[in-house]
Amino acid sequence: MTTGLHPGEAPQDPRATGNPPLPRQERIGPGTPHADNRTRSSVITARAAASFDPVGRSVATARSFVRDTLQGWGFADIVDDAVVLTSELVTNAVIHAGTSADVLCLRSDDGVRIEVADRYPEREIPLQGSPVNMGSPDREGGRGLQLCAALAGRWGVEYTPTQKQVWFQLDLPERAVGTRSAGPSLPAALLPLADGRVRVAVIQIDRAGSIAAWNEDADELFGYTPESVIGKPLTDLAAWPHTPGTSTGVAEALQLSRWEGSYGIRGANGRVTPVYASHLRVRDTDGEPSTVCLLVRDHERAVLQTPLRGSSSDTSSSSEGPNTDPFEVFIGSPAPDDLDGLLQRTVERARDMLDADSAFLLLATDDETELEVRASTGLPSARQRFARVPVEAGPGRYGSARMPAVHDDLLAVPGAVPLLSGTGMRSVVTVPLKVEGRLTGALGVAAESPGRYTNEEALRLQFAADRIALAVESARLGELERLRRGSLSFLVEASDLLAGTLDRDQTLALMAQMTVPTLATWCAVYTIADQASEPYLSYVLHEDEDRIDGLKALLSKIAPPDPVPTPGARVWSAPATAAHHAALRTSMRSLGLNAPTTVSSGIGTTLATAAAVGGETVVLPLVARNRVIGMLTLGKPTDEHFRQEILELAEDLSRRAALALDNARLYSERTAISQSLQRSLLPPELPEIDGVEVEVIYRAAGEGNEVGGDFYDLFPIRDGAYGFAIGDVCGTGPEAAAVTGLARHALRLLAREGFGGPAVLERLNSAILDEGARSRFLTLLYGELWPQEDGSAVLKVVCAGHPLPLRLRQDGTVEPAAEPQPLLGVLEDLELYEQTITLEPGDVLLCVTDGVTERREGTRMLGDDGLMDVLTTCTGLTAGAVAARIMRAVERFASDAPSDDMAILAMRVPGLQKD
């Protein structure tokens, strides 16, 4: 921003901070520290300020800001040094310190002073009176101070409890009168081309816009003699490119103090000649204003084009014709191709046009009841960006943004312009942006002194606003369309991700990761177990992983937000307040105030955490099935606000996330109940049998299943006798599980009542049939085992429709150990019989379910023969080794995961082991 001071007035301090600065360290060149206040004694004739976020791209943006500012002031001689120093200092702030950077450029009569402030004052605090050790030039940190010492005429560092500021001053070199700039010597091949003699048309335009003088070159270029054009308006000859709904713009350009750009002149032959023009407004000896126009062919623009006016003179180099839109007279050419760039350029041009201290631009919401800050200069932009103010904001003629307004003194009308409260601005002029009579925004400029603006300035600003309103609205609609398309894509992707998991912890992580950094800088998810429970901090995420622990510690010390079911985002001020108090206590400890003299080791973490949560924080309820199950908390860093579009998108996301989180909760509860019931169907620990090795391997097919249709059991019947069983219930689900439980408990009960194997299975068959429609047929191998004193074991088995047990002898032969009989749950009258088997020392009895024998790979099936082949290789192995080898062979038989439950029961009578 620019500001003028009348001679004799004391210069105003451009850095209005609320805290007195601590002792500052200054250097003059590379010499010793020296207190020097001469930089404040010079009259400040212009200034510009900008804030940059703590991201890498801000360094390049800061360089462009300083370069554009100094070039606009005509200080090309010192631009390179200023850009290099600014780049290093902003890098230190946004990359190494991790905070935002505020850059202030001050123009005075003897040079330029640039100040770079960050919000990390504890880095390298020099002690008063001690030399500053800046380290090696190869060291990344501190290099900016070394460059300041090498390039700047004066430089220094100032500290407050909340920020550190590095400043440097570059003095203007002495230049001879009339010298503006000089370019390097170039080879002839690189010089611009000209068609023969370069002709420069000199045309003078009087106050009324008519041609008053026309030189010979103008005659040659356009074919008109002086007599035929003098007295005619230049607009009769100019072919100005225009936008529908706007005026031609030539007359307005002639009223500016200086203008450069491209347009066309219609010649005597009717053809339009593209020209590059330089307009200069002058006064004659009588004080009458007129405009001198120098024109050359557009492709010879190098003759006139001013290299110092990059943004306003960089018109198209194409020889096909002019392409300048009318609003570029105000906005400059080329115009930014994005909305934020266009709005920022607008406020900067408006500030310069009225010689203001600050400027701001607001865009209307869809219902036109509020205005949202979208760009500002000379104001704390990070704090104001996306803040909202009502359209009707005060009494009297200042009460509506729909009409131009001039405020002579804001102190006399408190709250007239809420945006400027507490900024030190006294006078302001605001004008509406309208398209087809509809309010689309507001543009304002302000000054620190009262009574700066009149209706004349308001008309000038309204004229500029009318020229850019259509372009701004078009860019805004384009941005809105992109945001809507992006929002839809974001919500579709979020829904897919949330629907893809039923794990509670993973759902919480997805909720946070989808919001950070897309919607917010940090996120916290609170969950509520039931209506009687307090909200619990379940997940915290920050875009900077180093900030997560500090953020979690801060949030755990404050009360959670109230679980209000009202939809929409509501502001939660507790985190910012707690962060502010924590930062204040840390700063006081660091200064030795009301605390031990030692600086807390957590100062860096505390201040960084305070900056991370110091902005706006909003809470969105997570409501599912008419119950608040949690809160989604989103936050911004210091002085930042949420856009309404972001809040609406976050609200849509919170509804989807709440349903996904509740589904995950219900699934977890159902899974826990299911697993508890399934575990009840498994037998307790297997008993140890003297003289017999027993090993069981059980694999249930299906995710989350612990028990399927297959089951097994081994239990003592009476002294010296044991019962064993392995079975397979037809089907899956609760009905199959019910039959499994019935079979396992009936077997134990009937066997311990003294019934033999056939009687046990016949009574179990009747019990299954009594279940009626819920019954399922069952294949079952049941037996009783008696270990013998000679080391053998006697078994009596009944195989009711189940795969036959296999017996492995010590010599490696394998044979079935029983005969097949009818399965259970089909026939009412069964006549079953039992068979007796004697296992000699070293023999193995292998019992499996059909999931083992029916293992498939394409058209191949393992089958009974394949199982017997594997068992023949298990001679001499323990029961555990036999079961493991069988399971490994079954898994390797096919590449796909098993689709059926599998159970393996191996019993071995120990004998002589093979070497």
PDB file of N, CA, C and O in Angstrom, residues 94-136:
ATOM      1  N   VAL A  94       9.190 -19.335   6.574  1.00  0.00           N
ATOM      2  CA  VAL A  94       8.163 -20.312   6.212  1.00  0.00           C
ATOM      3  C   VAL A  94       8.687 -21.732   6.150  1.00  0.00           C
ATOM      4  O   VAL A  94       7.914 -22.688   6.302  1.00  0.00           O
ATOM      5  N   ILE A  95      10.001 -21.917   5.893  1.00  0.00           N
ATOM      6  CA  ILE A  95      10.552 -23.281   5.787  1.00  0.00           C
ATOM      7  C   ILE A  95      11.186 -23.715   7.096  1.00  0.00           C
ATOM      8  O   ILE A  95      10.819 -24.738   7.678  1.00  0.00           O
ATOM      9  N   HIS A  96      12.150 -22.922   7.591  1.00  0.00           N
ATOM     10  CA  HIS A  96      12.896 -23.339   8.778  1.00  0.00           C
ATOM     11  C   HIS A  96      12.122 -23.068  10.061  1.00  0.00           C
ATOM     12  O   HIS A  96      12.091 -23.912  10.960  1.00  0.00           O
ATOM     13  N   ALA A  97      11.484 -21.896  10.158  1.00  0.00           N
ATOM     14  CA  ALA A  97      10.721 -21.596  11.375  1.00  0.00           C
ATOM     15  C   ALA A  97       9.317 -22.187  11.313  1.00  0.00           C
ATOM     16  O   ALA A  97       8.696 -22.426  12.339  1.00  0.00           O
ATOM     17  N   GLY A  98       8.801 -22.442  10.110  1.00  0.00           N
ATOM     18  CA  GLY A  98       7.486 -23.049   9.980  1.00  0.00           C
ATOM     19  C   GLY A  98       6.343 -22.130  10.329  1.00  0.00           C
ATOM     20  O   GLY A  98       5.279 -22.590  10.741  1.00  0.00           O
ATOM     21  N   THR A  99       6.522 -20.809  10.184  1.00  0.00           N
ATOM     22  CA  THR A  99       5.439 -19.870  10.478  1.00  0.00           C
ATOM     23  C   THR A  99       5.150 -19.044   9.241  1.00  0.00           C
ATOM     24  O   THR A  99       5.890 -19.071   8.257  1.00  0.00           O
ATOM     25  N   SER A 100       4.065 -18.301   9.279  1.00  0.00           N
ATOM     26  CA  SER A 100       3.789 -17.362   8.203  1.00  0.00           C
ATOM     27  C   SER A 100       4.783 -16.208   8.261  1.00  0.00           C
ATOM     28  O   SER A 100       5.413 -15.953   9.278  1.00  0.00           O
ATOM     29  N   ALA A 101       4.932 -15.513   7.137  1.00  0.00           N
ATOM     30  CA  ALA A 101       5.875 -14.401   7.038  1.00  0.00           C
ATOM     31  C   ALA A 101       5.125 -13.148   6.582  1.00  0.00           C
ATOM     32  O   ALA A 101       4.316 -13.210   5.657  1.00  0.00           O
ATOM     33  N   ASP A 102       5.383 -12.031   7.251  1.00  0.00           N
ATOM     34  CA  ASP A 102       4.819 -10.740   6.876  1.00  0.00           C
ATOM     35  C   ASP A 102       5.929  -9.891   6.274  1.00  0.00           C
ATOM     36  O   ASP A 102       6.952  -9.661   6.911  1.00  0.00           O
ATOM     37  N   VAL A 103       5.728  -9.441   5.047  1.00  0.00           N
ATOM     38  CA  VAL A 103       6.727  -8.641   4.329  1.00  0.00           C
ATOM     39  C   VAL A 103       6.182  -7.226   4.167  1.00  0.00           C
ATOM     40  O   VAL A 103       5.058  -7.035   3.687  1.00  0.00           O
ATOM     41  N   LEU A 104       6.980  -6.238   4.579  1.00  0.00           N
ATOM     42  CA  LEU A 104       6.599  -4.836   4.484  1.00  0.00           C
ATOM     43  C   LEU A 104       7.681  -4.084   3.727  1.00  0.00           C
ATOM     44  O   LEU A 104       8.858  -4.147   4.093  1.00  0.00           O
ATOM     45  N   CYS A 105       7.300  -3.407   2.643  1.00  0.00           N
ATOM     46  CA  CYS A 105       8.221  -2.586   1.853  1.00  0.00           C
ATOM     47  C   CYS A 105       7.901  -1.116   2.109  1.00  0.00           C
ATOM     48  O   CYS A 105       6.749  -0.690   1.953  1.00  0.00           O
ATOM     49  N   LEU A 106       8.934  -0.336   2.479  1.00  0.00           N
ATOM     50  CA  LEU A 106       8.773   1.090   2.756  1.00  0.00           C
ATOM     51  C   LEU A 106       9.652   1.889   1.799  1.00  0.00           C
ATOM     52  O   LEU A 106      10.857   1.617   1.685  1.00  0.00           O
ATOM     53  N   ARG A 107       9.056   2.858   1.128  1.00  0.00           N
ATOM     54  CA  ARG A 107       9.814   3.732   0.221  1.00  0.00           C
ATOM     55  C   ARG A 107      10.015   5.079   0.901  1.00  0.00           C
ATOM     56  O   ARG A 107       9.075   5.645   1.454  1.00  0.00           O
ATOM     57  N   SER A 108      11.238   5.559   0.897  1.00  0.00           N
ATOM     58  CA  SER A 108      11.541   6.873   1.444  1.00  0.00           C
ATOM     59  C   SER A 108      12.365   7.639   0.416  1.00  0.00           C
ATOM     60  O   SER A 108      12.660   7.131  -0.667  1.00  0.00           O
ATOM     61  N   ASP A 109      12.739   8.858   0.791  1.00  0.00           N
ATOM     62  CA  ASP A 109      13.456   9.686  -0.176  1.00  0.00           C
ATOM     63  C   ASP A 109      14.890   9.236  -0.396  1.00  0.00           C
ATOM     64  O   ASP A 109      15.532   9.661  -1.363  1.00  0.00           O
ATOM     65  N   ASP A 110      15.422   8.387   0.483  1.00  0.00           N
ATOM     66  CA  ASP A 110      16.821   7.982   0.321  1.00  0.00           C
ATOM     67  C   ASP A 110      16.999   6.487   0.105  1.00  0.00           C
ATOM     68  O   ASP A 110      18.122   6.004   0.077  1.00  0.00           O
ATOM     69  N   GLY A 111      15.922   5.717  -0.047  1.00  0.00           N
ATOM     70  CA  GLY A 111      16.098   4.297  -0.295  1.00  0.00           C
ATOM     71  C   GLY A 111      14.841   3.512   0.009  1.00  0.00           C
ATOM     72  O   GLY A 111      13.743   4.057   0.127  1.00  0.00           O
ATOM     73  N   VAL A 112      15.030   2.218   0.156  1.00  0.00           N
ATOM     74  CA  VAL A 112      13.934   1.295   0.405  1.00  0.00           C
ATOM     75  C   VAL A 112      14.282   0.448   1.620  1.00  0.00           C
ATOM     76  O   VAL A 112      15.403  -0.068   1.726  1.00  0.00           O
ATOM     77  N   ARG A 113      13.331   0.321   2.528  1.00  0.00           N
ATOM     78  CA  ARG A 113      13.489  -0.542   3.697  1.00  0.00           C
ATOM     79  C   ARG A 113      12.479  -1.688   3.565  1.00  0.00           C
ATOM     80  O   ARG A 113      11.305  -1.445   3.303  1.00  0.00           O
ATOM     81  N   ILE A 114      12.981  -2.922   3.751  1.00  0.00           N
ATOM     82  CA  ILE A 114      12.120  -4.108   3.671  1.00  0.00           C
ATOM     83  C   ILE A 114      12.213  -4.851   4.996  1.00  0.00           C
ATOM     84  O   ILE A 114      13.318  -5.112   5.495  1.00  0.00           O
ATOM     85  N   GLU A 115      11.057  -5.197   5.556  1.00  0.00           N
ATOM     86  CA  GLU A 115      10.991  -5.892   6.837  1.00  0.00           C
ATOM     87  C   GLU A 115      10.307  -7.238   6.637  1.00  0.00           C
ATOM     88  O   GLU A 115       9.266  -7.320   5.984  1.00  0.00           O
ATOM     89  N   VAL A 116      10.901  -8.306   7.203  1.00  0.00           N
ATOM     90  CA  VAL A 116      10.337  -9.652   7.142  1.00  0.00           C
ATOM     91  C   VAL A 116      10.147 -10.133   8.577  1.00  0.00           C
ATOM     92  O   VAL A 116      11.125 -10.253   9.324  1.00  0.00           O
ATOM     93  N   ALA A 117       8.911 -10.390   8.958  1.00  0.00           N
ATOM     94  CA  ALA A 117       8.599 -10.805  10.334  1.00  0.00           C
ATOM     95  C   ALA A 117       8.042 -12.209  10.325  1.00  0.00           C
ATOM     96  O   ALA A 117       7.252 -12.578   9.447  1.00  0.00           O
ATOM     97  N   ASP A 118       8.492 -13.033  11.296  1.00  0.00           N
ATOM     98  CA  ASP A 118       7.905 -14.355  11.488  1.00  0.00           C
ATOM     99  C   ASP A 118       7.366 -14.451  12.901  1.00  0.00           C
ATOM    100  O   ASP A 118       7.511 -13.528  13.698  1.00  0.00           O
ATOM    101  N   ARG A 119       6.757 -15.580  13.224  1.00  0.00           N
ATOM    102  CA  ARG A 119       6.130 -15.750  14.537  1.00  0.00           C
ATOM    103  C   ARG A 119       6.824 -16.852  15.315  1.00  0.00           C
ATOM    104  O   ARG A 119       6.202 -17.679  15.946  1.00  0.00           O
ATOM    105  N   TYR A 120       8.154 -16.851  15.227  1.00  0.00           N
ATOM    106  CA  TYR A 120       8.936 -17.876  15.920  1.00  0.00           C
ATOM    107  C   TYR A 120      10.127 -17.192  16.571  1.00  0.00           C
ATOM    108  O   TYR A 120      11.270 -17.416  16.217  1.00  0.00           O
ATOM    109  N   PRO A 121       9.880 -16.282  17.528  1.00  0.00           N
ATOM    110  CA  PRO A 121      10.970 -15.422  18.018  1.00  0.00           C
ATOM    111  C   PRO A 121      12.028 -16.158  18.808  1.00  0.00           C
ATOM    112  O   PRO A 121      13.104 -15.620  19.024  1.00  0.00           O
ATOM    113  N   GLU A 122      11.777 -17.400  19.242  1.00  0.00           N
ATOM    114  CA  GLU A 122      12.781 -18.037  20.088  1.00  0.00           C
ATOM    115  C   GLU A 122      13.970 -18.592  19.308  1.00  0.00           C
ATOM    116  O   GLU A 122      14.925 -19.080  19.882  1.00  0.00           O
ATOM    117  N   ARG A 123      13.902 -18.552  17.972  1.00  0.00           N
ATOM    118  CA  ARG A 123      15.025 -19.051  17.185  1.00  0.00           C
ATOM    119  C   ARG A 123      16.197 -18.064  17.249  1.00  0.00           C
ATOM    120  O   ARG A 123      16.079 -16.918  16.865  1.00  0.00           O
ATOM    121  N   GLU A 124      17.315 -18.543  17.731  1.00  0.00           N
ATOM    122  CA  GLU A 124      18.574 -17.794  17.723  1.00  0.00           C
ATOM    123  C   GLU A 124      18.401 -16.392  18.297  1.00  0.00           C
ATOM    124  O   GLU A 124      18.691 -15.386  17.658  1.00  0.00           O
ATOM    125  N   ILE A 125      17.900 -16.276  19.526  1.00  0.00           N
ATOM    126  CA  ILE A 125      17.738 -14.968  20.158  1.00  0.00           C
ATOM    127  C   ILE A 125      19.107 -14.462  20.603  1.00  0.00           C
ATOM    128  O   ILE A 125      19.767 -15.087  21.432  1.00  0.00           O
ATOM    129  N   PRO A 126      19.597 -13.364  20.052  1.00  0.00           N
ATOM    130  CA  PRO A 126      20.905 -12.869  20.467  1.00  0.00           C
ATOM    131  C   PRO A 126      20.810 -12.129  21.806  1.00  0.00           C
ATOM    132  O   PRO A 126      19.820 -11.475  22.092  1.00  0.00           O
ATOM    133  N   LEU A 127      21.815 -12.292  22.625  1.00  0.00           N
ATOM    134  CA  LEU A 127      21.876 -11.567  23.889  1.00  0.00           C
ATOM    135  C   LEU A 127      22.337 -10.147  23.628  1.00  0.00           C
ATOM    136  O   LEU A 127      23.192  -9.884  22.776  1.00  0.00           O
ATOM    137  N   GLN A 128      21.775  -9.206  24.375  1.00  0.00           N
ATOM    138  CA  GLN A 128      22.110  -7.805  24.156  1.00  0.00           C
ATOM    139  C   GLN A 128      23.593  -7.583  24.481  1.00  0.00           C
ATOM    140  O   GLN A 128      24.099  -8.025  25.503  1.00  0.00           O
ATOM    141  N   GLY A 129      24.252  -6.950  23.559  1.00  0.00           N
ATOM    142  CA  GLY A 129      25.669  -6.654  23.756  1.00  0.00           C
ATOM    143  C   GLY A 129      26.599  -7.776  23.355  1.00  0.00           C
ATOM    144  O   GLY A 129      27.808  -7.630  23.436  1.00  0.00           O
ATOM    145  N   SER A 130      26.056  -8.912  22.919  1.00  0.00           N
ATOM    146  CA  SER A 130      26.899 -10.031  22.517  1.00  0.00           C
ATOM    147  C   SER A 130      26.967 -10.078  21.009  1.00  0.00           C
ATOM    148  O   SER A 130      26.004  -9.777  20.313  1.00  0.00           O
ATOM    149  N   PRO A 131      28.117 -10.453  20.447  1.00  0.00           N
ATOM    150  CA  PRO A 131      28.215 -10.558  18.995  1.00  0.00           C
ATOM    151  C   PRO A 131      27.344 -11.687  18.478  1.00  0.00           C
ATOM    152  O   PRO A 131      27.128 -12.678  19.159  1.00  0.00           O
ATOM    153  N   VAL A 132      26.843 -11.531  17.269  1.00  0.00           N
ATOM    154  CA  VAL A 132      25.981 -12.530  16.661  1.00  0.00           C
ATOM    155  C   VAL A 132      26.832 -13.482  15.834  1.00  0.00           C
ATOM    156  O   VAL A 132      27.557 -13.062  14.938  1.00  0.00           O
ATOM    157  N   ASN A 133      26.751 -14.759  16.144  1.00  0.00           N
ATOM    158  CA  ASN A 133      27.487 -15.768  15.400  1.00  0.00           C
ATOM    159  C   ASN A 133      26.576 -16.336  14.321  1.00  0.00           C
ATOM    160  O   ASN A 133      25.631 -17.063  14.608  1.00  0.00           O
ATOM    161  N   MET A 134      26.841 -15.983  13.080  1.00  0.00           N
ATOM    162  CA  MET A 134      25.966 -16.415  11.996  1.00  0.00           C
ATOM    163  C   MET A 134      26.440 -17.701  11.350  1.00  0.00           C
ATOM    164  O   MET A 134      25.830 -18.205  10.425  1.00  0.00           O
ATOM    165  N   GLY A 135      27.549 -18.264  11.791  1.00  0.00           N
ATOM    166  CA  GLY A 135      27.980 -19.564  11.304  1.00  0.00           C
ATOM    167  C   GLY A 135      28.630 -19.501   9.943  1.00  0.00           C
ATOM    168  O   GLY A 135      28.997 -18.457   9.415  1.00  0.00           O
ATOM    169  N   SER A 136      28.744 -20.673   9.341  1.00  0.00           N
ATOM    170  CA  SER A 136      29.405 -20.812   8.048  1.00  0.00           C
ATOM    171  C   SER A 136      28.483 -20.382   6.923  1.00  0.00           C
ATOM    172  O   SER A 136      27.271 -20.563   6.990  1.00  0.00           O
TER     173      SER A 136
END
